[in-house]
Coordinates of C-alpha atoms and ligand atoms in Angstrom, one line a residue:
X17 CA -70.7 -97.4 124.6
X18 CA -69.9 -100.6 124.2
X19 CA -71.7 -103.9 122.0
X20 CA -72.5 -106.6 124.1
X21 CA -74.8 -109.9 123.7
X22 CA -77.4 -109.6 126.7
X23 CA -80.2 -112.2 128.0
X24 CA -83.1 -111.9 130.7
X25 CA -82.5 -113.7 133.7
X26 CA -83.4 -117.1 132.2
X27 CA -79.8 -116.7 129.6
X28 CA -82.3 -117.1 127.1
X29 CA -82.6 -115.8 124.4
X30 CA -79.6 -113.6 123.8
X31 CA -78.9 -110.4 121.0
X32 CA -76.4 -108.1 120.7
X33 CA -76.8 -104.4 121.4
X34 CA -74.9 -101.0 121.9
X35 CA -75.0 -100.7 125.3
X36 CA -74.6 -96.7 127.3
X37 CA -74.1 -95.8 130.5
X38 CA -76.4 -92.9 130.7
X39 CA -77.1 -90.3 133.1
X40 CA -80.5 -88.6 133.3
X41 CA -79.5 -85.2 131.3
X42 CA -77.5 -87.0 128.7
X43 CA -80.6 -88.3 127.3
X44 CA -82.1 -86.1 125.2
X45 CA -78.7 -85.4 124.1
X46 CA -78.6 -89.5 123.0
X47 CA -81.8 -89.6 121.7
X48 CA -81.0 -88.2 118.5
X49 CA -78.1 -91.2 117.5
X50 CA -80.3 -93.9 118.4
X51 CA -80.6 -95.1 115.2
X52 CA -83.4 -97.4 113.1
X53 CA -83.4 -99.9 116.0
X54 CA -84.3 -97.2 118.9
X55 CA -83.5 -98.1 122.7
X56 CA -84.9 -99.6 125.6
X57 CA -83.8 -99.2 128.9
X58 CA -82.0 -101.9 131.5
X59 CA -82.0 -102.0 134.7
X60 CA -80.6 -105.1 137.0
X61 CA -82.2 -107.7 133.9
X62 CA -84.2 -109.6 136.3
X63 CA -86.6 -110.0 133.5
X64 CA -86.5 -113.4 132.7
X65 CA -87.2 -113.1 128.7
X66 CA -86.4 -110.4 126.4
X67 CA -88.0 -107.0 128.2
X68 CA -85.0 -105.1 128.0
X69 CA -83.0 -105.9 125.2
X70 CA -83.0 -104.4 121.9
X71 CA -80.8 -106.7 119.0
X72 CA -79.3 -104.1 116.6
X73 CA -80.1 -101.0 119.1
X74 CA -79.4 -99.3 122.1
X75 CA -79.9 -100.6 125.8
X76 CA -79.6 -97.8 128.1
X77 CA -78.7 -97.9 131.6
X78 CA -79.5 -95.1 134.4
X79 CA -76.1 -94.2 136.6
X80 CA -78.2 -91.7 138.4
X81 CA -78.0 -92.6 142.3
X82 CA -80.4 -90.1 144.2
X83 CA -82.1 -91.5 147.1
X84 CA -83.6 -89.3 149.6
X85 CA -86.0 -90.4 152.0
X86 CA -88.1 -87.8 154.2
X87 CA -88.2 -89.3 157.6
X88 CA -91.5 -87.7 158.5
X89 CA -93.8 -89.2 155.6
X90 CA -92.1 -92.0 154.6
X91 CA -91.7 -90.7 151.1
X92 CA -88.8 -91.8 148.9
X93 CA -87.5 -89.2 145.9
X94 CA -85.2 -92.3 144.2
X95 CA -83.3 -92.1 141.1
X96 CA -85.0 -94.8 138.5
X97 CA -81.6 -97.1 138.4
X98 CA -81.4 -97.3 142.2
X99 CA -81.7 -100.7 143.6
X100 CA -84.4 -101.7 145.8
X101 CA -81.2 -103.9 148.0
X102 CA -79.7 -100.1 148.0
X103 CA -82.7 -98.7 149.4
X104 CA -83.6 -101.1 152.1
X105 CA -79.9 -100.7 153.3
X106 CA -80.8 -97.1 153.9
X107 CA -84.2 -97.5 154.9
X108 CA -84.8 -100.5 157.1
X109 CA -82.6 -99.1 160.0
X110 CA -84.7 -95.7 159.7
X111 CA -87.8 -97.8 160.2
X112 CA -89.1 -98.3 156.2
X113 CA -89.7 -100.6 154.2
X114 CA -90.3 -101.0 150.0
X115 CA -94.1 -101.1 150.3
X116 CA -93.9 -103.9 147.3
X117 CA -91.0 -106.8 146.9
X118 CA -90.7 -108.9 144.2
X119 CA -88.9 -111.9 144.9
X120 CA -85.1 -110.7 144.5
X121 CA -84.4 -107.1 145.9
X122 CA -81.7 -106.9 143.0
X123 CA -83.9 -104.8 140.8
X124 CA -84.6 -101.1 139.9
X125 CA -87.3 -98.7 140.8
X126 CA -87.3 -98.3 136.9
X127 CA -87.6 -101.8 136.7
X128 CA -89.9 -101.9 139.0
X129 CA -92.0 -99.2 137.5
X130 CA -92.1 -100.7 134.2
X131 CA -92.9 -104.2 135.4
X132 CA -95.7 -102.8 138.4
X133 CA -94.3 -105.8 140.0
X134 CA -96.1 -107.3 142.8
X135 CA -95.5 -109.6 146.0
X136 CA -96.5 -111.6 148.2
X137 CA -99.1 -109.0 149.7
X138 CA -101.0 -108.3 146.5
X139 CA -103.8 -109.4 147.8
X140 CA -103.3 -106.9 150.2
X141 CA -101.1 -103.5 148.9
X142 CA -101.8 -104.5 145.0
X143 CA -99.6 -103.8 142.8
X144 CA -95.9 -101.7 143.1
X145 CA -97.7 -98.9 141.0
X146 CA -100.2 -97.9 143.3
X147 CA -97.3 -97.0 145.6
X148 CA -95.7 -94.4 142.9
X149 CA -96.6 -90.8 143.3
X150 CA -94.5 -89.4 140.1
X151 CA -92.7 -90.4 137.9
X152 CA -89.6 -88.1 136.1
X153 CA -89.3 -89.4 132.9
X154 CA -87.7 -88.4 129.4
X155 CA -90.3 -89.1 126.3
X156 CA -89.5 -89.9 122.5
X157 CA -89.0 -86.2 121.4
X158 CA -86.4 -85.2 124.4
X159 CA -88.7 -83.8 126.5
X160 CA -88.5 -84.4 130.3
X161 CA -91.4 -84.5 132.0
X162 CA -93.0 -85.0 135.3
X163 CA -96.3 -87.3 135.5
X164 CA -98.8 -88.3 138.0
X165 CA -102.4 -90.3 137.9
X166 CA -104.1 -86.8 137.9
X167 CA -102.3 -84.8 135.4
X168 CA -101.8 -87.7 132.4
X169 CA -104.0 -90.7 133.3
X170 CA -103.5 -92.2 130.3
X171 CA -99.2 -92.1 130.2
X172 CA -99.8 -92.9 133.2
X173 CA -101.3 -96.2 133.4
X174 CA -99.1 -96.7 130.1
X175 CA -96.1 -96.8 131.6
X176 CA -96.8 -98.4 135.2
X177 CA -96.4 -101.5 133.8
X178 CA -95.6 -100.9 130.4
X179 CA -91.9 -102.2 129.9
X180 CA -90.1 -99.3 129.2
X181 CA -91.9 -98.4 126.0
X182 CA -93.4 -95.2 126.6
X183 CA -90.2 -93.3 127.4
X184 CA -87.3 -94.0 130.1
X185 CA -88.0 -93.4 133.8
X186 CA -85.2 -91.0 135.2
X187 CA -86.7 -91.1 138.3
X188 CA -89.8 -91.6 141.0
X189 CA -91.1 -90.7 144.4
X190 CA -92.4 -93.9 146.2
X191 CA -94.6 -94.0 149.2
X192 CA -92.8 -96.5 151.9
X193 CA -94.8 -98.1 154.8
X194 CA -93.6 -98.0 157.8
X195 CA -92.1 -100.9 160.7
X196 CA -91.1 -101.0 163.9
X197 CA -88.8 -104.1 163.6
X198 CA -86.8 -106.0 160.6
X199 CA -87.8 -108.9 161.5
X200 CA -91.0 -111.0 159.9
X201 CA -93.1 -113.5 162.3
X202 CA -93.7 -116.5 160.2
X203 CA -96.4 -119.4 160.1
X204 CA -95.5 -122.0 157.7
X205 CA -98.4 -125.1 157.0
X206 CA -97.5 -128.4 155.4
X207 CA -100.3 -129.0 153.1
X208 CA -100.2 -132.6 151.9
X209 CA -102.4 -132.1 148.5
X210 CA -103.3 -128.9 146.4
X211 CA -107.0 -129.1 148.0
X212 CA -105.1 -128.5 151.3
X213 CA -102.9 -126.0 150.4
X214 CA -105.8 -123.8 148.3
X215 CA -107.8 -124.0 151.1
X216 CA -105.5 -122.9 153.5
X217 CA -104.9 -120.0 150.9
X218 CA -108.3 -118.8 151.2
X219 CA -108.4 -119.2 154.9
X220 CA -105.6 -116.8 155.0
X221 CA -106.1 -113.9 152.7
X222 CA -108.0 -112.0 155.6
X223 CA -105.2 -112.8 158.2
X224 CA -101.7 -112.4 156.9
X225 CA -100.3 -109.9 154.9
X226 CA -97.5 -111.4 153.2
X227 CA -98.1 -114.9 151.9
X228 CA -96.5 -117.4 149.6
X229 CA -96.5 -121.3 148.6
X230 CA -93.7 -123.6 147.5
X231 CA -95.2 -126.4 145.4
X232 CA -93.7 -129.6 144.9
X233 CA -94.0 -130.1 141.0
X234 CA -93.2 -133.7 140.9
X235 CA -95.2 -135.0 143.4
X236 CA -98.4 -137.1 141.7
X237 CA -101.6 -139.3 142.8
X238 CA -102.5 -138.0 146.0
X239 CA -99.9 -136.1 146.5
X240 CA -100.2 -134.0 143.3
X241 CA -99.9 -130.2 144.3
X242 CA -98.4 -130.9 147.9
X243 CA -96.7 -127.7 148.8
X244 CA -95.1 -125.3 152.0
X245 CA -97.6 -122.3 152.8
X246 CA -95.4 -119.7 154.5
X247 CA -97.2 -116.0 155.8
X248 CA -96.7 -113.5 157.9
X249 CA -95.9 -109.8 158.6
X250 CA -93.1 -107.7 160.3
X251 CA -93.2 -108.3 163.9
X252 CA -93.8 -105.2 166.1
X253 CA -91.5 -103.8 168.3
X254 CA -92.9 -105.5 171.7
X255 CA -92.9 -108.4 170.2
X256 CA -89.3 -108.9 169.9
X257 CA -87.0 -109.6 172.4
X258 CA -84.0 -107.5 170.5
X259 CA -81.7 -104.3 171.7
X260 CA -81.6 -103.5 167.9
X261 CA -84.8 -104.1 166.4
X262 CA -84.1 -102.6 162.9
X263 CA -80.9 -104.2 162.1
X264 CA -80.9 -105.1 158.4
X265 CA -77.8 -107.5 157.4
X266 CA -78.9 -109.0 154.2
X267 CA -75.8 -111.3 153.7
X268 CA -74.6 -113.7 150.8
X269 CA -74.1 -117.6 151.0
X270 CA -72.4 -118.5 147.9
X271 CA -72.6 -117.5 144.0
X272 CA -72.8 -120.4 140.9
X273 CA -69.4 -120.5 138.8
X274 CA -70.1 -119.5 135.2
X275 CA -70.1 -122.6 133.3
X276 CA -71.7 -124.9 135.4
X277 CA -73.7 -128.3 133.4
X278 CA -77.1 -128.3 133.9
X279 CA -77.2 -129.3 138.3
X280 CA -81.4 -128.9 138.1
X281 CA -82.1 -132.8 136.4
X282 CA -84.6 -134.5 136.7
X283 CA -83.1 -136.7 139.9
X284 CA -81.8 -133.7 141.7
X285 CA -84.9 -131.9 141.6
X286 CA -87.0 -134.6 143.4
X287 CA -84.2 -135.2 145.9
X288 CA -84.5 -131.5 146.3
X289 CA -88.4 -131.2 146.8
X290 CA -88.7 -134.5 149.0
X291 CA -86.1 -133.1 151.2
X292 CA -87.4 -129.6 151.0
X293 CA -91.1 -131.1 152.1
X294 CA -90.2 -133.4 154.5
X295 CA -88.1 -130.6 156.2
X296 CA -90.9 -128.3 156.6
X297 CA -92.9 -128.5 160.0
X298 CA -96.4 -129.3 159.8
X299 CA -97.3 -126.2 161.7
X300 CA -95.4 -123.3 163.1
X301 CA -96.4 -120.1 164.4
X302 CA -94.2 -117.1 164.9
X303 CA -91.0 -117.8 163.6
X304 CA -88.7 -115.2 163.7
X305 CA -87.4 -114.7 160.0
X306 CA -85.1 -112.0 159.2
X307 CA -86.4 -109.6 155.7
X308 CA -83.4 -111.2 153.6
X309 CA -84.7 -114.8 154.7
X310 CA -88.3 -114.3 154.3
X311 CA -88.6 -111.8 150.7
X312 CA -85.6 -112.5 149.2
X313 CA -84.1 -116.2 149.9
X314 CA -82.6 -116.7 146.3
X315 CA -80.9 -113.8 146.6
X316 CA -78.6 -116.0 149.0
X317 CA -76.5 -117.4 146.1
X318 CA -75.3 -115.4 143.8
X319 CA -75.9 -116.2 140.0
X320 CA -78.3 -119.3 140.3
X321 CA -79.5 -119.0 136.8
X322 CA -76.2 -121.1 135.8
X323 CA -77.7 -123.8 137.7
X324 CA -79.7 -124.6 134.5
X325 CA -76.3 -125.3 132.5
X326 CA -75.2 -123.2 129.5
X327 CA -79.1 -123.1 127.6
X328 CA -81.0 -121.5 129.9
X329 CA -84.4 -121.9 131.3
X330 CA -87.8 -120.2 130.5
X331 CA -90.2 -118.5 133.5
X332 CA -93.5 -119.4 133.0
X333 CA -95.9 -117.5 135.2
X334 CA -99.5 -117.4 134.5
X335 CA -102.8 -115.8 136.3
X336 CA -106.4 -117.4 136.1
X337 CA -109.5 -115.9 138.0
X338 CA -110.7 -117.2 141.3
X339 CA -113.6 -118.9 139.7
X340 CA -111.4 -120.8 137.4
X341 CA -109.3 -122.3 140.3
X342 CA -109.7 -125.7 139.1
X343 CA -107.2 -124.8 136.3
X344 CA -104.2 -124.9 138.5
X345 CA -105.0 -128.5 139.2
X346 CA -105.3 -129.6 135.2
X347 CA -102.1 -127.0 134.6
X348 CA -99.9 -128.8 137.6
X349 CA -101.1 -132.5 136.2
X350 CA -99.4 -131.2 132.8
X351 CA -96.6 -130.4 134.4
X352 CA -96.5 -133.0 136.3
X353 CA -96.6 -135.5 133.3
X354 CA -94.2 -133.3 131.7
X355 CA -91.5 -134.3 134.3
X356 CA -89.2 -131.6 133.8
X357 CA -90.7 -129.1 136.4
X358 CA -88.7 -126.7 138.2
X359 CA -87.5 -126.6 142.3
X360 CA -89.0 -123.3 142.4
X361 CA -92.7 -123.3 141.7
X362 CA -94.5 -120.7 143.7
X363 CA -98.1 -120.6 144.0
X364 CA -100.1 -117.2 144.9
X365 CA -103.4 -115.6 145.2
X366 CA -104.0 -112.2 143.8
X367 CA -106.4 -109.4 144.9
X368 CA -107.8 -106.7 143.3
X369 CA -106.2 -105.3 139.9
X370 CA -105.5 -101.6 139.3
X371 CA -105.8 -99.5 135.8
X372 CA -102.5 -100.7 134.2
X373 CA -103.1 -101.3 131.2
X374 CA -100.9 -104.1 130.6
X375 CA -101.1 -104.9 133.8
X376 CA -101.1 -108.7 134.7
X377 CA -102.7 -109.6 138.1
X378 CA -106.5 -110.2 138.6
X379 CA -108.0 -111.1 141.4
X380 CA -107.3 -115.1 141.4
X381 CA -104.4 -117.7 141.7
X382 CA -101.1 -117.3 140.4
X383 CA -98.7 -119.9 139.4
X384 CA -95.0 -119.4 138.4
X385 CA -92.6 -122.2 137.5
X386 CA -88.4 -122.8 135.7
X387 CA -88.8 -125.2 132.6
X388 CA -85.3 -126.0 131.0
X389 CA -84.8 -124.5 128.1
X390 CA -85.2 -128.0 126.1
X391 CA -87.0 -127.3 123.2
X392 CA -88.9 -130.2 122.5
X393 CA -90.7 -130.1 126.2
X394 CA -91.1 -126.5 126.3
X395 CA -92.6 -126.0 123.1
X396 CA -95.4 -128.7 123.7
X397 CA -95.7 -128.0 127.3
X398 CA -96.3 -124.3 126.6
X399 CA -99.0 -124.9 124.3
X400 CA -100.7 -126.4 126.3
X401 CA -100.1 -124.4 129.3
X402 CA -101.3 -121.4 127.1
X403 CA -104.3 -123.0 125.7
X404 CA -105.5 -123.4 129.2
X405 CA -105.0 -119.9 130.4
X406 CA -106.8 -118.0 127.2
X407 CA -109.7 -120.6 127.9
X408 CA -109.9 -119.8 131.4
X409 CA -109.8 -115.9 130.7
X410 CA -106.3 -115.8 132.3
X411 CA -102.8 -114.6 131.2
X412 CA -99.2 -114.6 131.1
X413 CA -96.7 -112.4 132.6
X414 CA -95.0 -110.0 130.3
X415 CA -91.6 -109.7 133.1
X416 CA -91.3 -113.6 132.9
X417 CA -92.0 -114.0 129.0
X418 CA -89.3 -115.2 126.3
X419 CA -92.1 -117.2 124.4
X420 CA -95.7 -116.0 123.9
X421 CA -97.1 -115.3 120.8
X422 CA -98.7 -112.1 119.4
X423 CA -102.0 -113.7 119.7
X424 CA -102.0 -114.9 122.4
X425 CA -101.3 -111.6 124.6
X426 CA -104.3 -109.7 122.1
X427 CA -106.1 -112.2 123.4
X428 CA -105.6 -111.7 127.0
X429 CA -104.6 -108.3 127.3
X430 CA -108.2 -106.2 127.0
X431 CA -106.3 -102.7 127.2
X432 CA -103.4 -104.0 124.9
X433 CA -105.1 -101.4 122.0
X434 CA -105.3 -98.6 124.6
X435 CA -101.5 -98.8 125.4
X436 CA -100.9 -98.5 121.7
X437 CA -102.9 -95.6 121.3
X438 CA -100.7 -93.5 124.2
X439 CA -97.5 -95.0 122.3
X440 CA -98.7 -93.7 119.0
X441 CA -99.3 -90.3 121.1
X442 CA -96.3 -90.0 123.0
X443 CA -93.8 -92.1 120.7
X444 CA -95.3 -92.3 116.7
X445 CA -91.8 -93.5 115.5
X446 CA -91.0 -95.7 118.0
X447 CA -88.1 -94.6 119.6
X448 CA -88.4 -96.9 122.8
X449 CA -88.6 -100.6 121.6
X450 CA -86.9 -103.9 122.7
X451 CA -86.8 -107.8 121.6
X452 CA -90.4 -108.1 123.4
X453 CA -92.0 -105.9 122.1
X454 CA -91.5 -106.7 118.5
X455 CA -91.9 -110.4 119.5
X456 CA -95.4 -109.6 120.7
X457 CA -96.3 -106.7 118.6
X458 CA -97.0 -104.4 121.5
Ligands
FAD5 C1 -85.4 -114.3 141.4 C2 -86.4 -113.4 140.8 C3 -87.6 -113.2 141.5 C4 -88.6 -112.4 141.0 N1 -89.8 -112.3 141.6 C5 -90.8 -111.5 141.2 C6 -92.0 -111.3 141.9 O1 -92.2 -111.9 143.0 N2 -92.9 -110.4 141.4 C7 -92.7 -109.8 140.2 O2 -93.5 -109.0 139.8 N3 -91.5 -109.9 139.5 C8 -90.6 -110.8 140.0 N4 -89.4 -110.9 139.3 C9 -89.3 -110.2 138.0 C10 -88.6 -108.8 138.2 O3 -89.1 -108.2 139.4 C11 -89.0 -107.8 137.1 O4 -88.7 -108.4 135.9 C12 -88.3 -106.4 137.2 O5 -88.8 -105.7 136.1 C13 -86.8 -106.5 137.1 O6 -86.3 -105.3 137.3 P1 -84.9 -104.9 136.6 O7 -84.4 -103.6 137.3 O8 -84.0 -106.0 136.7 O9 -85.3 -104.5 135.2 P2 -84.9 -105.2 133.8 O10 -85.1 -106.7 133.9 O11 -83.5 -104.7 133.4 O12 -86.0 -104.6 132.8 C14 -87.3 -105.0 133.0 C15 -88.2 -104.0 132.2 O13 -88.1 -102.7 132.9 C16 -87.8 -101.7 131.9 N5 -87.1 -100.7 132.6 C17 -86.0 -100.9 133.4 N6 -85.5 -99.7 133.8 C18 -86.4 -98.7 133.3 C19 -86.4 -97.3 133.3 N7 -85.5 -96.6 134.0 N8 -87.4 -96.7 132.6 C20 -88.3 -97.4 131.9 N9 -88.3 -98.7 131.8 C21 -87.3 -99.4 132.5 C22 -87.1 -102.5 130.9 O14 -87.1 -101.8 129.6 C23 -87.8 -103.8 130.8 O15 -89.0 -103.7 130.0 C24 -88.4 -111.7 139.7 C25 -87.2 -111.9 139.1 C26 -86.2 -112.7 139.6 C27 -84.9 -112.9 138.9

């Protein structure tokens, strides 16, 4: 065990916890000296806020390694603290893939689980939950159990999604999809206003099954909303000219120095995004794009939180339904006028939600953007932001989150007293809690 101040991936805020090494059968053994302040567990803290840290408690993290995939149905038995970067080095080569990617592969299938993160194919696969068969996982009184969406729909749909706070995942099988090559062909558009680049969203949604937009948050006038729309899918195996198809060779530019000033100013970042836009082609069909290049580019340099100096930065992502589209336009003006906007905005459409109950897609548009931890902007630009979402029916993202309120995610999470009804089933004296979820009173 050892105490040790820990942050989300925005290195704000920070508390101090008792942090363990665990391995699946120690836990019930653990559970007992947790103390007042319970435990949550940790996987690779991609969360950007406070999801899994605990101040004055235990954060746990899963040492269990098992990953074995069955060739013939593509199904994955994985231990809950495996990495999905682990697994595609195994898989890929045997012609697999993780049938949902968030933006970094340097998170857990726990993680994973407890985020139901999605990609850039929601509006095709949904969300990473609808990919899990079962979950192994070890509840508040010690008990390990095995659950499914048949046998306990309630846990269930509690804990896909539900940040750790219905008991620790120990581990899950996960249904993989399968390709013939590990190599994406890529369209990219240059859209030269948000009208543009919506519409050629829409257009889309039919035709590719991985999609994604860069938006250039300091761009205003006509320009406002000017972004790179880049789709595509893996490219099939006679459509590559390639003796090894399936070679996977992530690979690793460069990693930030610890102690670096803040690099993203104001100046830098519209240097960045002119250069950025003007780089991009107008239109491009079939690039070839290696996995590593097309789902995980950040993951290129190493540690580029520090590039937002020694206070951190907030993720703000939010969701608003299709019909309320014209909200991204008034939320991106904001930002605009703000002028501390972030290099990496990503715009998104969503499809169809599933049962999670805190789950945070709908079907609609998605937009996620880095503010600077500088209190004085964020605190008035997240009002506002915020005000606009709960008027438009939308919400915020729980994985991103370091500064909603309470009332704000009553307000925009329908199921939010559902989920507290299977944590006063399975967990009455809440053993599993972190920083969030005494934040938001979850
Ligand atoms: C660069 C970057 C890009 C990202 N892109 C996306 C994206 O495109 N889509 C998206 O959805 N998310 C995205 N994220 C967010 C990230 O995918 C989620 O926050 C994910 O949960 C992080 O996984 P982790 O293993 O790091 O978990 P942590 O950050 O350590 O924990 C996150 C939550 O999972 C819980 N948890 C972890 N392990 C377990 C377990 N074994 N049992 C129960 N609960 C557990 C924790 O308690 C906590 O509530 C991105 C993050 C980064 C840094």
């Amino acid at each position: 065990m050892e105490r040790r101040s820990l942050s989300g991936w925005g290195r704000t805020p920070v508390s101090v916890a008792d942090v363990i090494d665990a391995d699946a059968v120690d836990l019930d053994r653990l559970l007992a000296g947790f103390g007042p302040r319970g435990a949550i567990a940790r996987g690779c803290g991609r969360a950007y806020g406070d999801a899994a840290m605990n101040a004055g408690g235990t954060v746990l993290r899963l040492a269990d390694q098992e990953l074995v995939l069955d060739d013939a149905t593509g199904l994955l038995r994985v231990g809950a603290g495996v990495t999905i970067d682990a697994i595609l080095r195994e898989s890929v080569q045997r012609g697999w893939f993780i049938p949902v990617s968030p933006g970094t592969r340097y998170v857990t299938i726990g993680g994973a689980i407890a985020a139901n993160v999605h990609g850039k194919n929601h509006h095709r696969d949904g969300s990473f939950g609808r990919w899990v068969k079962s979950i192994t996982m070890v509840l508040a009184d010690g008990s390990t159990i095995t659950v499914d969406p048949d046998s306990d729909p309630d846990l269930w749909w509690a804990t896909i999604g539900g940040m750790g706070l219905t008991g620790v995942v120990t581990s899950a099988v996960v249904e993989m999809i399968p390709i013939e090559t590990s190599r994406c062909l890529v369209d990219t558009v240059r859209a030269n206003d948000l009208d543009e680049l919506m519409a050629e969203m829409e257009r889309g949604d039919e035709r590719y099954r991985y999609s994604v937009a860069w938006i250039d948050l300091v761009a205003r006038g006509a320009r406002l909303g000017r972004g790179v729309l880049t789709s595509g899918d893996f490219a099939r195996r006679e459509q590559l000219e390639d003796t090894d198809p399936l070679r996977y060779d992530p690979g690793h530019l460069a990693s930030v120095p610890a102690g670096m000033p803040n690099l993203l100013n104001r100046a830098g970042i519209k240097v960045f995004n002119e250069a950025y836009f003007r780089s991009a082609p107008r239109r491009r069909t079939d690039e070839v794009q290696p996995i590593a290049r097309f789902f995980h580019p950040l993951d290129a340099v190493g540690n580029w939180n520090r590039l937002y100096g020694h206070r951190g930065f907030i993720q703000y992502q939010f969701v608003v339904p299709d019909e309320q589209h014209q909200v991204i336009r008034r939320a991106i003006e904001r930002i605009v006028m703000a002028g501390r906007a972030s290099f990496l905005a990503v715009l998104k459409r969503f499809g169809e939600a599933d049962p999670a109950m805190l789950g945070f897609p709908m079907p609609g548009w998605t937009l996620t953007l880095d503010v600077p931890a500088v209190p004085a902007v964020l605190a008035d630009l997240v009002v506002d932001l915020d005000e606009m979402v709960l008027e438009a029916g939308g919400r915020v993202y729980l994985a991103k989150d370091a500064v909603a309120t309470p009332e704000m995610i009553r307000a925009t999470y329908p199921h939010l007293e559902r989920f507290v009804a299977v944590r006063d089933r399975v967990d009455p004296d809440r053993v599993w809690n972190s920083d969030l979820s005494r934040r938001l009173e979850l």
